[in-house]
Each structure stands twice: as structure tokens, then as C-alpha cells.
Amino acid sequence: MSDIPLVDLQAAHAEVADEVRAGFEAVLAGGAYIKGPEVGAFEREFAAFCGVGHAVGTANGTDALELALRALDLAPGGRVVLPANTFVATAEAVVRAGLTPVLVDVDEEHLLIDVERAAEEIGRAVAVVPVHLNGQLAPMERVLEAAGGVPVVEDGAQSQGAARHGRPSGSWGRISATSFYPGKNLGAYGDAGAVVTDDAELAAAVRLIGDHGSARKYLHERFGFNSRMDTLQAVVLRSKLRRLPAWNESRRAAAERYDKLLGGLEGVTLPRTAPGNEHVWHLYAVRVERDRDGVLAELQQAGIGAGVHYPVPVHLQPAFRQLGHAEGAFPVTERAAGQLLTLPLFPQLTEGQQVRVAETLAAAVRRR
Ligand SMILES: *Cc1c(COP(=O)(O)O)cnc(C)c1O
């Protein structure tokens, strides 16, 4: 039997291959490889998709977060509240922007930022960065209420096309960042990212900082760095963006099939959608009560590309030792890190593949 990958990027490519090839030919013939009209067109299309006025392409999602924070001109060293259960990049961007990460635990059911915990920190904070984990939005109306006047920066790297109460990812915060890393719901053929906002001045600041602080060649108005989107990536992203709503719909259908196939399996807790959320299932992660690592190894031996997001939480990473957190600091996040198991999920995943994943998982779990 053939392997079932965690994500099948070739299957997605097959759907856009002709368009992408034609677009690449045009760019290669034109000779403009950074920014250019393709990037401008993608920025307009992606801003409209997010329901905001402006999008700025960046080199990757981590830079997008850093640029969003830098554009806000926050007090140097200021405290930024973010969930402990996230990819390391969220915390990295805070540090790179010259700010101080303040981690808070997540809620047990959805593993999204615990708003009560966040509220305790917001009085001393300069910004809040909720993370829309695995494809569903943090409880944004509660985050915004708790934040009061403190700016909210969404980390929407895992939530392109998701919405909450009908309002899209990227349209809730003062400014938001996303990633087009190849494995994301909207993935480039290399690194890329974007900042989205309704605020024209913030968008202009992001553009400036991400282009050496320069709007006019060789005049550098403010200190910046280099984080621009490649023209070839914009070709891929424009083509894929047109298919994203249908792809997200296929992900939802696949998640529902997993729910049916795995419902009632003892020792396994299925992921839940928070009320009000339109989930886009970047990841379908179950929780395995007993011997997650053994179950993971069995799946992998059977050719099933299951994974763990994330095995070691940010606060226990050697690189974040300076935050001073010991084991036990964020119990919900730590327990989840020991139990989570991500199953293959991508728009082209077939029912037959899902049946095989479910049967292999069930057998592995029952043996324990
Ligand atoms: C992928 C990801 C990022 C970083 O994106 P890159 O494009 O890889 O730099 C940031 N935050 C979260 C939650 C992510 O999943």
C-alpha cells in the first residue's frame, strides 16, 4: 500500500500546474523577480479575501509578525501576551521586534489562548497576539474586549479563509500576520508571508520597514530590513487563492469524515470546533491518552505520515530559557504536548485513505 503523507503538496500542485507554469514563463521573460505587478495584484486579492483594505507581501510569516509588531511602534522591551501553545515563530517574532514575550496557557477544549489568563496580563502589556491554532480563530470578541485599547495582532498563519461569526481571519486585529509556508492552507513554493490591516498608515509602515526603511531608492527614512515577497511566489499564491475556498471546504468534509470514523474510540479525544467558528482544518489533531509516541511510531511504520504539533512547548525550549519558566508553568499546554497526534489532512485526501488511517489508529490504540 502506498504511503499517506501528512500533507500532499504534489496533489495540490497538480491542480494549478498549468497556470503556474504559464505565470512563471511570463515572469521569467519580464525579468522583475521581486515585488512587481504580480505581487501587487496578489496583495489586492488577498486583502479583499480577508475583508480588509491592505495587504503587504513579506518574505515569510515570522517576518510578517515582526513587521506587524514593529509597525505599531511599541515601547521597546514592552510585554506582549501570547499563548504558550503555538509554533515557536510567534514568540521569536516578539523577541526580534525588541519586545518581551509573556506566555499564557490555553483552554483545555480548543487549545486556544485562555482569555481570562490573558486578561490578567493585559494591564501591563503593549500588545496581544492571539494565535488561530490549527485553523480556527481564537475567541476574538473576548480577546478584543479584554485588550481594551491594547493593540491586538492576529497570528493567522494557520487560518487562511477561516472566520468567526462570519468575520474573516485577519480582519479582527489592528494588524494581522500570516504565513504562506508550503504546508499552510495557502502555501507558496518556498517561503512567503503577508501582513493585512485596514489601517493605511500601518500598511505603509510595514512596507517601509520591510524594504530597508526606504520608499524612494537610496533614501532610508527609518531603520528597516529586507523582507519582500518574490514575484514567482505571487504567481503561485494568486492561482491557489482562487481555489482556497473549495480546498478549505474539502478539508472540512475530510475532518467530518474523521469525526465519524473515529467517534467513540476509547482513549482518543477528537478536536472540537469552538461555537461561532468556521474552521479550515489546517491540522486535524486528536489527543491520545496512552502512549502517544508508541501510537505515532506504529502509524509511521504503516506508512502514515502522522506528526506532533508541538512536542516541546515554547517555554521549555532551550532557546527560550531566558523566559525563566520551569516544567509545570503551563499545565494545559504541557499535557497537550504529550498527547497530541496530527493525522494526515489535505484537500485531496480520499475517503479510502482516511479509512486506512482510522483503522490503523484504532488498532494501535486498542493494543495499549
Ligand atoms: C508557520 C507559522 C508561523 C511562521 O511562518 P513562517 O512562514 O514559517 O515564518 C508563525 N506562526 C504560526 C502559528 C505558524 O504556524
Short mmCIF file of C-alpha atoms and ligand atoms in Angstrom, two decimals:
data_model
loop_
_atom_site.label_atom_id
_atom_site.label_comp_id
_atom_site.label_asym_id
_atom_site.label_seq_id
_atom_site.Cartn_x
_atom_site.Cartn_y
_atom_site.Cartn_z
CA MET A 1 0.00 0.00 0.00
CA SER A 2 1.24 3.45 -0.81
CA ASP A 3 2.15 5.91 1.89
CA ILE A 4 -0.27 8.57 3.07
CA PRO A 5 1.61 11.83 3.67
CA LEU A 6 0.70 14.38 6.35
CA VAL A 7 0.17 16.88 3.52
CA ASP A 8 0.32 16.11 -0.19
CA LEU A 9 1.84 19.15 -1.87
CA GLN A 10 2.16 17.43 -5.25
CA ALA A 11 -1.58 16.78 -5.33
CA ALA A 12 -2.23 20.49 -4.81
CA HIS A 13 0.37 21.38 -7.43
CA ALA A 14 -1.28 19.12 -10.00
CA GLU A 15 -4.40 21.31 -9.81
CA VAL A 16 -2.55 24.57 -10.53
CA ALA A 17 0.42 23.30 -12.56
CA ASP A 18 -0.61 24.71 -15.97
CA GLU A 19 -1.48 28.13 -14.60
CA VAL A 20 1.68 28.34 -12.53
CA ARG A 21 3.89 27.31 -15.44
CA ALA A 22 2.36 29.94 -17.71
CA GLY A 23 2.69 32.56 -14.98
CA PHE A 24 6.33 31.64 -14.32
CA GLU A 25 7.13 31.92 -18.04
CA ALA A 26 5.72 35.43 -18.10
CA VAL A 27 7.69 36.50 -15.01
CA LEU A 28 10.92 34.96 -16.28
CA ALA A 29 10.50 36.74 -19.60
CA GLY A 30 9.72 40.03 -17.83
CA GLY A 31 12.84 39.98 -15.65
CA ALA A 32 11.33 41.52 -12.47
CA TYR A 33 11.79 38.99 -9.69
CA ILE A 34 10.97 40.86 -6.50
CA LYS A 35 7.57 42.51 -5.92
CA GLY A 36 6.30 43.79 -9.27
CA PRO A 37 2.74 43.74 -10.63
CA GLU A 38 2.08 40.09 -9.67
CA VAL A 39 2.80 40.83 -6.01
CA GLY A 40 0.64 43.98 -6.15
CA ALA A 41 -2.23 42.00 -7.66
CA PHE A 42 -1.91 39.26 -5.06
CA GLU A 43 -1.84 41.85 -2.26
CA ARG A 44 -5.10 43.38 -3.51
CA GLU A 45 -6.75 39.97 -3.92
CA PHE A 46 -5.61 38.71 -0.52
CA ALA A 47 -6.71 41.91 1.26
CA ALA A 48 -10.17 41.55 -0.29
CA PHE A 49 -10.23 37.87 0.72
CA CYS A 50 -9.51 38.89 4.34
CA GLY A 51 -12.06 41.71 4.23
CA VAL A 52 -9.51 44.46 4.89
CA GLY A 53 -8.15 47.41 2.93
CA HIS A 54 -4.46 46.49 2.73
CA ALA A 55 -2.11 43.54 2.43
CA VAL A 56 1.68 43.67 2.21
CA GLY A 57 3.65 40.68 0.95
CA THR A 58 6.67 39.62 3.03
CA ALA A 59 9.44 37.04 2.79
CA ASN A 60 7.83 34.68 5.34
CA GLY A 61 5.31 34.54 8.18
CA THR A 62 7.76 35.12 11.02
CA ASP A 63 8.89 38.37 9.37
CA ALA A 64 5.24 39.30 8.84
CA LEU A 65 4.62 39.05 12.58
CA GLU A 66 7.78 41.01 13.37
CA LEU A 67 6.87 43.69 10.82
CA ALA A 68 3.32 43.97 12.19
CA LEU A 69 4.69 44.48 15.72
CA ARG A 70 7.37 46.93 14.54
CA ALA A 71 4.84 48.98 12.58
CA LEU A 72 2.91 49.60 15.82
CA ASP A 73 5.92 51.49 17.28
CA LEU A 74 5.52 49.92 20.72
CA ALA A 75 7.66 50.87 23.71
CA PRO A 76 10.98 48.95 23.46
CA GLY A 77 11.02 45.89 25.71
CA GLY A 78 7.24 46.09 26.17
CA ARG A 79 5.32 42.98 27.22
CA VAL A 80 3.42 41.08 24.54
CA VAL A 81 0.85 38.47 25.60
CA LEU A 82 0.67 35.29 23.51
CA PRO A 83 -0.48 31.69 24.02
CA ALA A 84 2.06 29.12 25.23
CA ASN A 85 0.66 26.57 22.79
CA THR A 86 1.93 27.83 19.44
CA PHE A 87 4.68 27.34 16.90
CA VAL A 88 7.93 28.89 18.14
CA ALA A 89 7.78 31.63 15.46
CA THR A 90 5.13 33.61 17.35
CA ALA A 91 7.49 34.08 20.30
CA GLU A 92 10.54 34.56 18.05
CA ALA A 93 8.87 37.46 16.24
CA VAL A 94 8.12 39.19 19.55
CA VAL A 95 11.77 38.94 20.62
CA ARG A 96 13.02 40.02 17.19
CA ALA A 97 10.77 43.09 17.37
CA GLY A 98 12.61 44.08 20.58
CA LEU A 99 9.68 43.13 22.84
CA THR A 100 9.17 40.69 25.71
CA PRO A 101 7.02 37.56 25.27
CA VAL A 102 4.55 36.91 28.09
CA LEU A 103 3.13 33.42 27.63
CA VAL A 104 -0.29 32.40 28.94
CA ASP A 105 -1.86 28.96 28.96
CA VAL A 106 -4.66 27.83 26.63
CA ASP A 107 -8.15 26.44 27.20
CA GLU A 108 -8.40 22.67 27.61
CA GLU A 109 -11.04 22.12 24.96
CA HIS A 110 -9.72 24.05 21.95
CA LEU A 111 -6.14 24.83 22.99
CA LEU A 112 -6.68 28.50 22.09
CA ILE A 113 -5.49 31.45 24.22
CA ASP A 114 -7.14 31.41 27.67
CA VAL A 115 -8.73 34.85 27.69
CA GLU A 116 -9.04 35.03 31.50
CA ARG A 117 -5.33 34.35 31.86
CA ALA A 118 -4.55 36.86 29.13
CA ALA A 119 -6.74 39.48 30.83
CA GLU A 120 -4.60 39.23 33.98
CA GLU A 121 -1.54 40.26 31.94
CA ILE A 122 -3.04 42.86 29.62
CA GLY A 123 -2.83 45.74 32.12
CA ARG A 124 0.97 45.60 31.87
CA ALA A 125 1.14 44.71 28.17
CA VAL A 126 1.76 46.71 24.98
CA ALA A 127 0.15 44.16 22.62
CA VAL A 128 -1.70 40.83 22.48
CA VAL A 129 -1.01 38.18 19.82
CA PRO A 130 -3.75 35.53 19.73
CA VAL A 131 -2.95 32.51 17.55
CA HIS A 132 -5.65 30.93 15.37
CA LEU A 133 -4.42 27.42 16.06
CA ASN A 134 -4.93 24.51 13.65
CA GLY A 135 -7.35 26.52 11.50
CA GLN A 136 -9.83 28.03 13.94
CA LEU A 137 -9.94 31.53 15.33
CA ALA A 138 -9.21 32.41 18.93
CA PRO A 139 -12.31 33.81 20.72
CA MET A 140 -11.63 37.21 19.18
CA GLU A 141 -14.61 39.18 20.52
CA ARG A 142 -13.48 38.24 24.05
CA VAL A 143 -9.82 38.92 23.26
CA LEU A 144 -10.68 42.38 21.91
CA GLU A 145 -12.83 43.15 24.94
CA ALA A 146 -10.10 42.06 27.35
CA ALA A 147 -7.49 44.02 25.37
CA GLY A 148 -9.35 47.32 25.67
CA GLY A 149 -7.05 49.84 23.97
CA VAL A 150 -4.07 47.49 23.76
CA PRO A 151 -3.44 46.60 20.10
CA VAL A 152 -4.28 43.05 19.01
CA VAL A 153 -2.08 41.41 16.35
CA GLU A 154 -3.52 38.18 14.93
CA ASP A 155 -1.21 35.28 14.15
CA GLY A 156 -3.22 33.89 11.23
CA ALA A 157 -0.52 31.57 9.85
CA GLN A 158 -2.81 28.55 10.21
CA SER A 159 -6.15 30.14 9.38
CA GLN A 160 -6.34 31.50 5.82
CA GLY A 161 -10.04 31.54 4.95
CA ALA A 162 -11.27 30.80 8.48
CA ALA A 163 -13.90 33.05 10.06
CA ARG A 164 -15.62 33.65 13.37
CA HIS A 165 -19.23 34.83 13.48
CA GLY A 166 -18.80 35.35 9.72
CA ARG A 167 -15.84 37.72 10.15
CA PRO A 168 -12.63 36.56 8.41
CA SER A 169 -9.28 35.75 9.94
CA GLY A 170 -7.12 38.86 9.59
CA SER A 171 -9.98 41.35 9.95
CA TRP A 172 -10.22 41.35 13.77
CA GLY A 173 -6.90 42.74 14.94
CA ARG A 174 -5.45 46.21 14.42
CA ILE A 175 -3.00 44.40 12.19
CA SER A 176 -2.51 40.70 11.36
CA ALA A 177 0.16 38.39 10.03
CA THR A 178 0.03 35.20 8.04
CA SER A 179 2.43 32.67 6.53
CA PHE A 180 2.45 31.03 3.11
CA TYR A 181 4.94 28.33 4.10
CA PRO A 182 4.30 25.48 1.63
CA GLY A 183 2.37 23.32 4.11
CA LYS A 184 -0.11 26.03 5.17
CA ASN A 185 -3.65 26.08 3.77
CA LEU A 186 -2.46 28.70 1.26
CA GLY A 187 1.12 27.65 0.54
CA ALA A 188 3.79 29.10 -1.73
CA TYR A 189 6.64 27.20 -3.42
CA GLY A 190 9.13 28.40 -0.87
CA ASP A 191 8.84 30.98 1.89
CA ALA A 192 6.36 33.86 1.81
CA GLY A 193 4.03 35.70 4.15
CA ALA A 194 1.82 38.76 4.44
CA VAL A 195 0.60 41.45 6.80
CA VAL A 196 -3.02 42.57 6.50
CA THR A 197 -4.70 45.59 8.06
CA ASP A 198 -7.41 48.16 7.50
CA ASP A 199 -5.05 50.91 8.61
CA ALA A 200 -3.32 52.55 5.61
CA GLU A 201 -0.59 54.09 7.78
CA LEU A 202 0.30 50.78 9.39
CA ALA A 203 0.37 49.09 5.98
CA ALA A 204 2.71 51.82 4.70
CA ALA A 205 4.95 51.37 7.76
CA VAL A 206 5.17 47.60 7.14
CA ARG A 207 6.07 48.23 3.50
CA LEU A 208 8.73 50.72 4.51
CA ILE A 209 10.35 48.63 7.26
CA GLY A 210 10.34 45.51 5.09
CA ASP A 211 12.14 47.32 2.27
CA HIS A 212 15.17 48.75 4.12
CA GLY A 213 13.09 51.62 5.51
CA SER A 214 13.00 53.07 2.03
CA ALA A 215 10.10 54.22 -0.10
CA ARG A 216 12.40 56.03 -2.55
CA LYS A 217 15.50 54.27 -3.78
CA TYR A 218 18.58 55.03 -1.63
CA LEU A 219 16.66 57.26 0.79
CA HIS A 220 16.24 55.41 4.09
CA GLU A 221 13.64 57.09 6.29
CA ARG A 222 13.74 54.63 9.14
CA PHE A 223 15.69 51.61 10.21
CA GLY A 224 14.42 48.54 8.42
CA PHE A 225 15.44 45.22 6.96
CA ASN A 226 14.77 43.14 3.86
CA SER A 227 11.55 41.13 3.79
CA ARG A 228 9.81 41.31 0.42
CA MET A 229 7.73 38.80 -1.49
CA ASP A 230 9.24 37.12 -4.56
CA THR A 231 7.31 37.63 -7.80
CA LEU A 232 7.26 33.89 -8.56
CA GLN A 233 5.62 33.19 -5.20
CA ALA A 234 2.87 35.68 -6.01
CA VAL A 235 2.10 33.73 -9.21
CA VAL A 236 1.62 30.55 -7.16
CA LEU A 237 -0.39 32.29 -4.46
CA ARG A 238 -2.77 34.02 -6.90
CA SER A 239 -3.51 30.72 -8.57
CA LYS A 240 -4.00 28.88 -5.26
CA LEU A 241 -6.05 31.67 -3.65
CA ARG A 242 -8.74 31.15 -6.29
CA ARG A 243 -9.03 27.52 -5.17
CA LEU A 244 -8.70 28.12 -1.43
CA PRO A 245 -12.44 28.30 -0.58
CA ALA A 246 -13.05 24.96 -2.32
CA TRP A 247 -9.92 23.44 -0.76
CA ASN A 248 -10.99 24.58 2.72
CA GLU A 249 -14.41 23.06 2.05
CA SER A 250 -12.72 19.75 1.19
CA ARG A 251 -10.71 19.96 4.42
CA ARG A 252 -13.95 20.46 6.36
CA ALA A 253 -15.51 17.43 4.68
CA ALA A 254 -12.42 15.34 5.49
CA ALA A 255 -12.50 16.49 9.14
CA GLU A 256 -16.15 15.45 9.36
CA ARG A 257 -15.26 12.04 7.93
CA TYR A 258 -12.53 11.59 10.58
CA ASP A 259 -15.09 12.61 13.24
CA LYS A 260 -17.41 9.83 12.04
CA LEU A 261 -14.68 7.22 11.57
CA LEU A 262 -13.08 7.86 14.97
CA GLY A 263 -16.11 8.82 17.07
CA GLY A 264 -16.42 6.65 20.20
CA LEU A 265 -12.87 5.28 20.01
CA GLU A 266 -11.85 4.88 23.65
CA GLY A 267 -8.68 6.67 24.74
CA VAL A 268 -8.85 9.16 21.84
CA THR A 269 -10.31 12.67 22.09
CA LEU A 270 -11.27 14.33 18.83
CA PRO A 271 -10.64 18.02 18.06
CA ARG A 272 -13.56 20.38 18.67
CA THR A 273 -14.73 23.45 16.81
CA ALA A 274 -15.49 26.36 19.15
CA PRO A 275 -19.04 27.73 18.70
CA GLY A 276 -19.14 30.56 16.16
CA ASN A 277 -16.05 29.36 14.29
CA GLU A 278 -15.78 28.43 10.65
CA HIS A 279 -12.82 26.05 10.93
CA VAL A 280 -10.45 25.49 7.98
CA TRP A 281 -8.66 22.46 9.46
CA HIS A 282 -5.04 23.36 8.85
CA LEU A 283 -4.37 20.42 11.17
CA TYR A 284 -6.59 17.64 12.47
CA ALA A 285 -5.01 16.76 15.82
CA VAL A 286 -6.50 14.13 18.13
CA ARG A 287 -5.41 13.51 21.71
CA VAL A 288 -4.19 10.03 22.58
CA GLU A 289 -4.42 9.21 26.30
CA ARG A 290 -1.96 6.31 26.48
CA ASP A 291 1.48 6.07 24.88
CA ARG A 292 1.10 8.69 22.16
CA ASP A 293 4.68 8.18 20.98
CA GLY A 294 4.14 4.43 20.56
CA VAL A 295 0.93 5.05 18.59
CA LEU A 296 2.75 7.62 16.44
CA ALA A 297 5.54 5.14 15.70
CA GLU A 298 3.01 2.46 14.66
CA LEU A 299 1.27 4.86 12.28
CA GLN A 300 4.58 5.88 10.75
CA GLN A 301 5.65 2.24 10.35
CA ALA A 302 2.39 1.66 8.47
CA GLY A 303 3.34 4.45 6.04
CA ILE A 304 1.01 7.05 7.55
CA GLY A 305 2.62 10.47 7.89
CA ALA A 306 1.19 11.39 11.28
CA GLY A 307 3.01 14.09 13.28
CA VAL A 308 3.03 16.03 16.53
CA HIS A 309 2.31 19.77 16.81
CA TYR A 310 4.15 20.57 19.02
CA PRO A 311 6.15 18.03 21.06
CA VAL A 312 8.06 20.58 23.19
CA PRO A 313 6.23 23.80 24.12
CA VAL A 314 7.93 27.15 23.57
CA HIS A 315 8.58 27.78 27.28
CA LEU A 316 10.52 24.50 27.63
CA GLN A 317 12.70 25.10 24.56
CA PRO A 318 16.38 25.76 25.30
CA ALA A 319 16.20 28.87 23.11
CA PHE A 320 13.60 30.40 25.46
CA ARG A 321 15.32 29.52 28.71
CA GLN A 322 15.65 33.24 29.43
CA LEU A 323 11.89 33.47 29.98
CA GLY A 324 12.50 31.53 33.19
CA HIS A 325 9.66 29.00 33.03
CA ALA A 326 10.03 25.56 34.59
CA GLU A 327 8.05 22.45 33.76
CA GLY A 328 4.52 22.83 35.15
CA ALA A 329 4.28 26.54 34.25
CA PHE A 330 1.55 25.94 31.64
CA PRO A 331 -0.12 22.63 32.52
CA VAL A 332 -2.76 22.57 29.76
CA THR A 333 -0.15 23.20 27.06
CA GLU A 334 2.24 20.65 28.55
CA ARG A 335 -0.40 17.92 28.83
CA ALA A 336 -1.45 18.56 25.23
CA ALA A 337 2.18 18.34 24.07
CA GLY A 338 2.32 14.81 25.44
CA GLN A 339 -0.96 13.66 23.89
CA LEU A 340 -1.50 15.41 20.56
CA LEU A 341 -1.26 13.43 17.35
CA THR A 342 -1.82 15.12 13.99
CA LEU A 343 -3.41 12.94 11.29
CA PRO A 344 -2.93 13.41 7.53
CA LEU A 345 -5.29 16.05 6.21
CA PHE A 346 -5.23 17.90 2.89
CA PRO A 347 -7.90 18.77 0.31
CA GLN A 348 -7.18 15.81 -1.96
CA LEU A 349 -7.20 13.18 0.84
CA THR A 350 -9.53 10.35 -0.18
CA GLU A 351 -12.10 8.53 1.90
CA GLY A 352 -10.16 5.29 1.34
CA GLN A 353 -7.01 6.88 2.77
CA GLN A 354 -8.96 8.14 5.78
CA VAL A 355 -10.42 4.70 6.45
CA ARG A 356 -6.89 3.27 6.46
CA VAL A 357 -5.66 6.00 8.84
CA ALA A 358 -8.63 5.43 11.17
CA GLU A 359 -8.27 1.63 11.18
CA THR A 360 -4.52 1.80 11.82
CA LEU A 361 -5.01 4.33 14.62
CA ALA A 362 -7.82 2.32 16.24
CA ALA A 363 -5.74 -0.88 16.18
CA ALA A 364 -2.70 0.88 17.66
CA VAL A 365 -4.74 2.50 20.43
CA ARG A 366 -6.55 -0.74 21.35
CA ARG A 367 -3.25 -2.56 21.77
CA ARG A 368 -2.35 -0.21 24.65
C1 LIG B 1 4.01 28.70 10.28
C2 LIG B 1 3.74 29.59 11.43
C3 LIG B 1 4.42 30.80 11.61
C4 LIG B 1 5.64 31.23 10.83
O1 LIG B 1 5.58 31.22 9.49
P1 LIG B 1 6.88 31.07 8.57
O2 LIG B 1 6.36 31.45 7.24
O3 LIG B 1 7.31 29.66 8.66
O4 LIG B 1 7.91 32.02 9.07
C5 LIG B 1 4.02 31.63 12.65
N1 LIG B 1 3.04 31.27 13.49
C6 LIG B 1 2.39 30.10 13.38
C7 LIG B 1 1.30 29.77 14.34
C8 LIG B 1 2.73 29.21 12.36
O5 LIG B 1 2.08 28.04 12.26
#
